[in-house]
């Protein structure tokens, strides 16, 4: 007796009637092929379940506890956050990087090799600082007027909750390595690099994550979200901030 | 607040970890998942009278979440805007390194499924709902649910085999 994949699937999902289940159990002993197919279904089910299991143990954000208790401070907050990318994408009107499974490299880890060769960053005791072409672009370049093929492209500029100007950027590299995207904030005289993430060229080639609009490695988007106060600067505000030397 | 309301909110709190897990499975992204949970909770609290007595609270919340997510995806494609997948560098929990790599491959493969398939997998494989309940959540016949599940699994298996070959490691 042969069993379809649909039946085996129902078997591992414990959805089979007792009779069919017993028939499979009986056939398993004589049919190594059937046993292998069943094992494959079982492994897949376990792997999918296991992939999300750790979410249960993650610390619960206070805002969700508040929402469940009907004590959410601002119900509109979600809608606002979801529309933020859209607005800033228009404001910046720039495509930065290609997002895919980005590799997060922040100041607590090693500086990426590519950054060492182009000397765009230096590390000090407290983190990474922008240097060279990156520092120059952060200070001078405007998203609204920069060249499409500029080696450093500036994305969003905004004021952080700490009251500093912050700007996202992408660095062109040799094509094999993909692009680096990052976020830097102006602290005193320095542009302090908050996060750098590299996109995954292979993932990008499949088009799996590529969507139209502004594209940045998601660790960078998250770093922006964590810091931004209000909306991103529009072209006029960006120009004004640049004229003031990014001092508020 | 009445005692029934208090009870209802306490049950929502106890469901939170599962709601987040389901959200993660269908959105593939932590922030989106948590936003989705928050919106679903707000909706559940304002429309409590719509919760049918024959439905488990978790299933009712899953239904609200998947409706909200489908709406959001439609809005996103209309607005042609950013979609941020969960970053590859992110690992949840503290499972072994090998487990993490397998899990990452699964989550990446899930992102490749179409929305209907991913939601079906989220309900049945991730959340463990019986076919009957999952079909009720989605308001579709059981046969439609099982064919989505079957196609989704074939697709997942192919993708995981591909990832496995690319990385030279064994996959489920």
XYZ file of C-alpha atoms in Angstrom, chain A:
248
model
C 0.000 0.000 0.000
C 1.336 3.434 -0.903
C 0.752 6.599 1.064
C 0.856 10.104 -0.399
C 2.888 12.924 1.107
C -0.388 14.522 2.194
C -1.169 11.473 4.278
C 2.315 11.422 5.797
C 1.971 15.087 6.574
C -1.310 14.443 8.354
C 0.398 11.595 10.204
C 3.092 13.858 11.680
C 0.463 16.533 12.392
C -1.527 13.880 14.319
C -4.555 14.481 12.157
C -5.035 10.960 10.785
C -7.883 8.731 11.794
C -6.851 5.756 13.900
C -7.296 3.278 11.067
C -4.989 4.993 8.574
C -2.510 5.652 11.312
C -2.423 1.985 12.206
C -1.982 1.073 8.528
C 1.056 3.326 8.296
C 2.501 1.998 11.530
C 2.142 -1.525 10.169
C 3.722 -0.645 6.818
C 6.694 1.139 8.419
C 8.336 -2.088 9.527
C 8.415 -3.502 5.995
C 9.065 -0.311 4.039
C 12.326 1.573 4.720
C 11.418 4.064 1.966
C 8.205 4.944 3.765
C 10.077 5.266 7.045
C 12.556 7.690 5.444
C 9.780 9.817 3.936
C 7.988 9.949 7.245
C 11.189 10.857 9.052
C 11.718 13.724 6.631
C 8.244 15.086 7.354
C 8.795 14.734 11.055
C 12.145 16.516 10.940
C 10.705 19.383 8.952
C 7.870 19.836 11.421
C 10.298 19.812 14.342
C 12.697 22.215 12.628
C 9.963 24.748 11.861
C 8.624 24.553 15.379
C 12.104 24.837 16.894
C 12.944 27.882 14.771
C 10.354 29.996 16.571
C 10.349 28.357 19.987
C 12.986 30.733 21.457
C 10.642 33.682 20.906
C 8.608 32.425 23.865
C 11.539 33.020 26.196
C 12.368 36.520 25.013
C 11.850 39.356 27.470
C 8.377 40.822 27.064
C 8.288 44.474 25.971
C 6.431 46.657 28.450
C 4.322 48.185 25.700
C 2.760 44.794 24.941
C 2.011 44.132 28.593
C 0.407 47.564 28.764
C -1.589 46.907 25.605
C -2.861 43.566 26.919
C -4.004 45.256 30.119
C -5.681 48.017 28.173
C -3.232 50.532 29.574
C -1.437 51.484 26.370
C -0.336 55.088 26.564
C -0.730 55.836 22.879
C -2.619 53.393 20.672
C -1.763 55.455 17.592
C 1.921 54.772 18.083
C 1.960 51.681 15.940
C 0.437 53.325 12.924
C 2.890 56.169 13.266
C 5.870 53.862 13.310
C 4.634 51.902 10.337
C 4.307 55.036 8.271
C 7.658 56.419 9.266
C 9.749 54.528 6.718
C 7.446 55.586 3.967
C 7.724 59.251 4.843
C 11.474 59.239 5.249
C 11.958 57.237 2.086
C 10.242 60.038 0.223
C 12.197 62.694 2.060
C 15.481 61.066 1.313
C 14.489 59.828 -2.135
C 17.584 57.735 -2.230
C 18.155 54.036 -2.521
C 20.827 52.916 -0.140
C 22.273 49.468 -0.294
C 20.417 46.294 -0.887
C 18.931 44.676 2.087
C 19.156 41.049 2.751
C 20.440 39.063 5.662
C 22.735 41.760 6.993
C 25.632 40.933 9.224
C 25.603 43.173 12.230
C 28.942 44.646 13.109
C 28.728 47.182 15.868
C 31.314 48.937 17.893
C 31.606 46.099 20.375
C 32.878 43.740 17.683
C 35.687 43.848 15.221
C 35.815 46.517 12.559
C 35.074 44.887 9.190
C 38.162 44.228 7.066
C 36.794 46.312 4.235
C 36.647 49.336 6.509
C 40.287 48.917 7.459
C 41.388 48.948 3.863
C 39.437 52.065 2.959
C 40.286 53.782 6.244
C 36.735 55.065 6.647
C 36.650 54.195 10.313
C 39.037 54.296 13.197
C 38.342 52.676 16.515
C 39.063 54.422 19.777
C 38.432 53.286 23.346
C 34.777 54.198 23.150
C 33.838 52.968 19.685
C 34.218 53.723 16.004
C 34.757 57.131 14.502
C 34.291 58.152 10.875
C 37.390 59.163 8.958
C 38.432 59.958 5.421
C 35.803 59.945 2.708
C 33.099 58.873 5.127
C 33.724 61.733 7.561
C 33.860 64.172 4.680
C 30.589 62.933 3.161
C 28.799 62.999 6.514
C 29.817 66.592 7.065
C 29.343 67.934 3.551
C 27.142 65.776 1.380
C 23.407 66.359 1.001
C 21.041 63.522 0.167
C 19.161 65.792 -2.196
C 22.147 66.760 -4.350
C 24.659 63.897 -4.117
C 25.777 62.000 -7.193
C 24.241 58.590 -7.777
C 27.670 57.003 -8.083
C 29.236 58.769 -5.088
C 31.529 56.411 -3.121
C 29.684 57.328 0.054
C 25.979 58.003 -0.128
C 24.090 59.670 2.647
C 20.555 58.501 3.364
C 18.413 59.864 6.162
C 19.375 62.671 8.458
C 17.550 63.166 11.732
C 17.844 64.432 15.268
C 18.317 61.718 17.870
C 16.656 61.518 21.260
C 20.069 62.496 22.655
C 19.807 65.763 20.704
C 22.499 64.945 18.157
C 22.323 64.921 14.411
C 22.543 61.415 12.993
C 22.861 60.313 9.386
C 22.672 56.957 7.653
C 25.167 56.147 4.935
C 26.230 53.444 2.528
C 29.710 52.761 1.244
C 30.432 51.405 -2.202
C 32.841 48.492 -2.174
C 34.110 46.058 -4.713
C 31.143 44.230 -6.132
C 31.974 40.885 -4.548
C 31.580 42.259 -1.056
C 28.238 44.001 -1.451
C 27.563 47.317 0.238
C 28.081 48.456 3.783
C 25.342 50.496 5.377
C 25.582 52.314 8.662
C 24.516 55.058 10.984
C 26.702 57.804 12.451
C 25.846 60.537 14.953
C 27.614 63.838 15.479
C 29.150 64.002 18.951
C 31.292 67.068 19.528
C 33.673 67.243 16.610
C 33.345 63.604 15.654
C 30.965 61.457 13.665
C 30.580 58.461 15.888
C 29.592 55.309 13.989
C 26.714 53.615 15.812
C 26.249 50.569 13.654
C 27.586 49.127 10.415
C 25.924 46.262 8.607
C 26.824 44.485 5.435
C 24.272 43.180 3.034
C 24.436 39.694 1.609
C 25.031 39.843 -2.105
C 23.973 36.282 -2.708
C 20.627 36.816 -1.024
C 20.162 40.013 -2.968
C 20.754 38.286 -6.273
C 17.785 36.009 -5.686
C 15.597 39.033 -5.175
C 14.132 37.415 -2.102
C 14.152 40.533 0.030
C 14.525 43.184 -2.520
C 11.641 45.557 -2.638
C 11.313 48.950 -4.222
C 11.947 52.027 -2.149
C 14.589 52.771 0.397
C 16.671 49.774 1.240
C 19.083 49.460 4.105
C 20.295 46.535 6.179
C 17.702 46.064 8.892
C 20.147 46.451 11.816
C 20.655 49.985 10.534
C 16.926 50.612 10.295
C 16.551 49.374 13.827
C 19.365 51.603 15.054
C 17.607 54.549 13.412
C 14.319 53.618 14.998
C 15.929 53.363 18.407
C 17.335 56.851 18.167
C 15.091 59.011 16.035
C 13.162 61.817 17.646
C 10.289 62.976 15.460
C 10.618 62.685 11.702
C 13.667 62.650 9.449
C 14.951 65.987 8.156
C 13.603 67.133 4.816
C 15.945 68.570 2.169
C 15.677 72.105 3.531
C 16.349 71.141 7.129
C 19.236 68.960 6.034
C 20.814 71.865 4.188
C 20.353 74.164 7.170
C 21.947 71.652 9.530
C 24.877 71.191 7.181
C 25.423 74.970 7.056
C 25.519 75.082 10.842
C 28.152 72.339 10.852
C 25.711 69.843 12.403
C 25.713 71.723 15.680
C 22.316 72.357 17.211
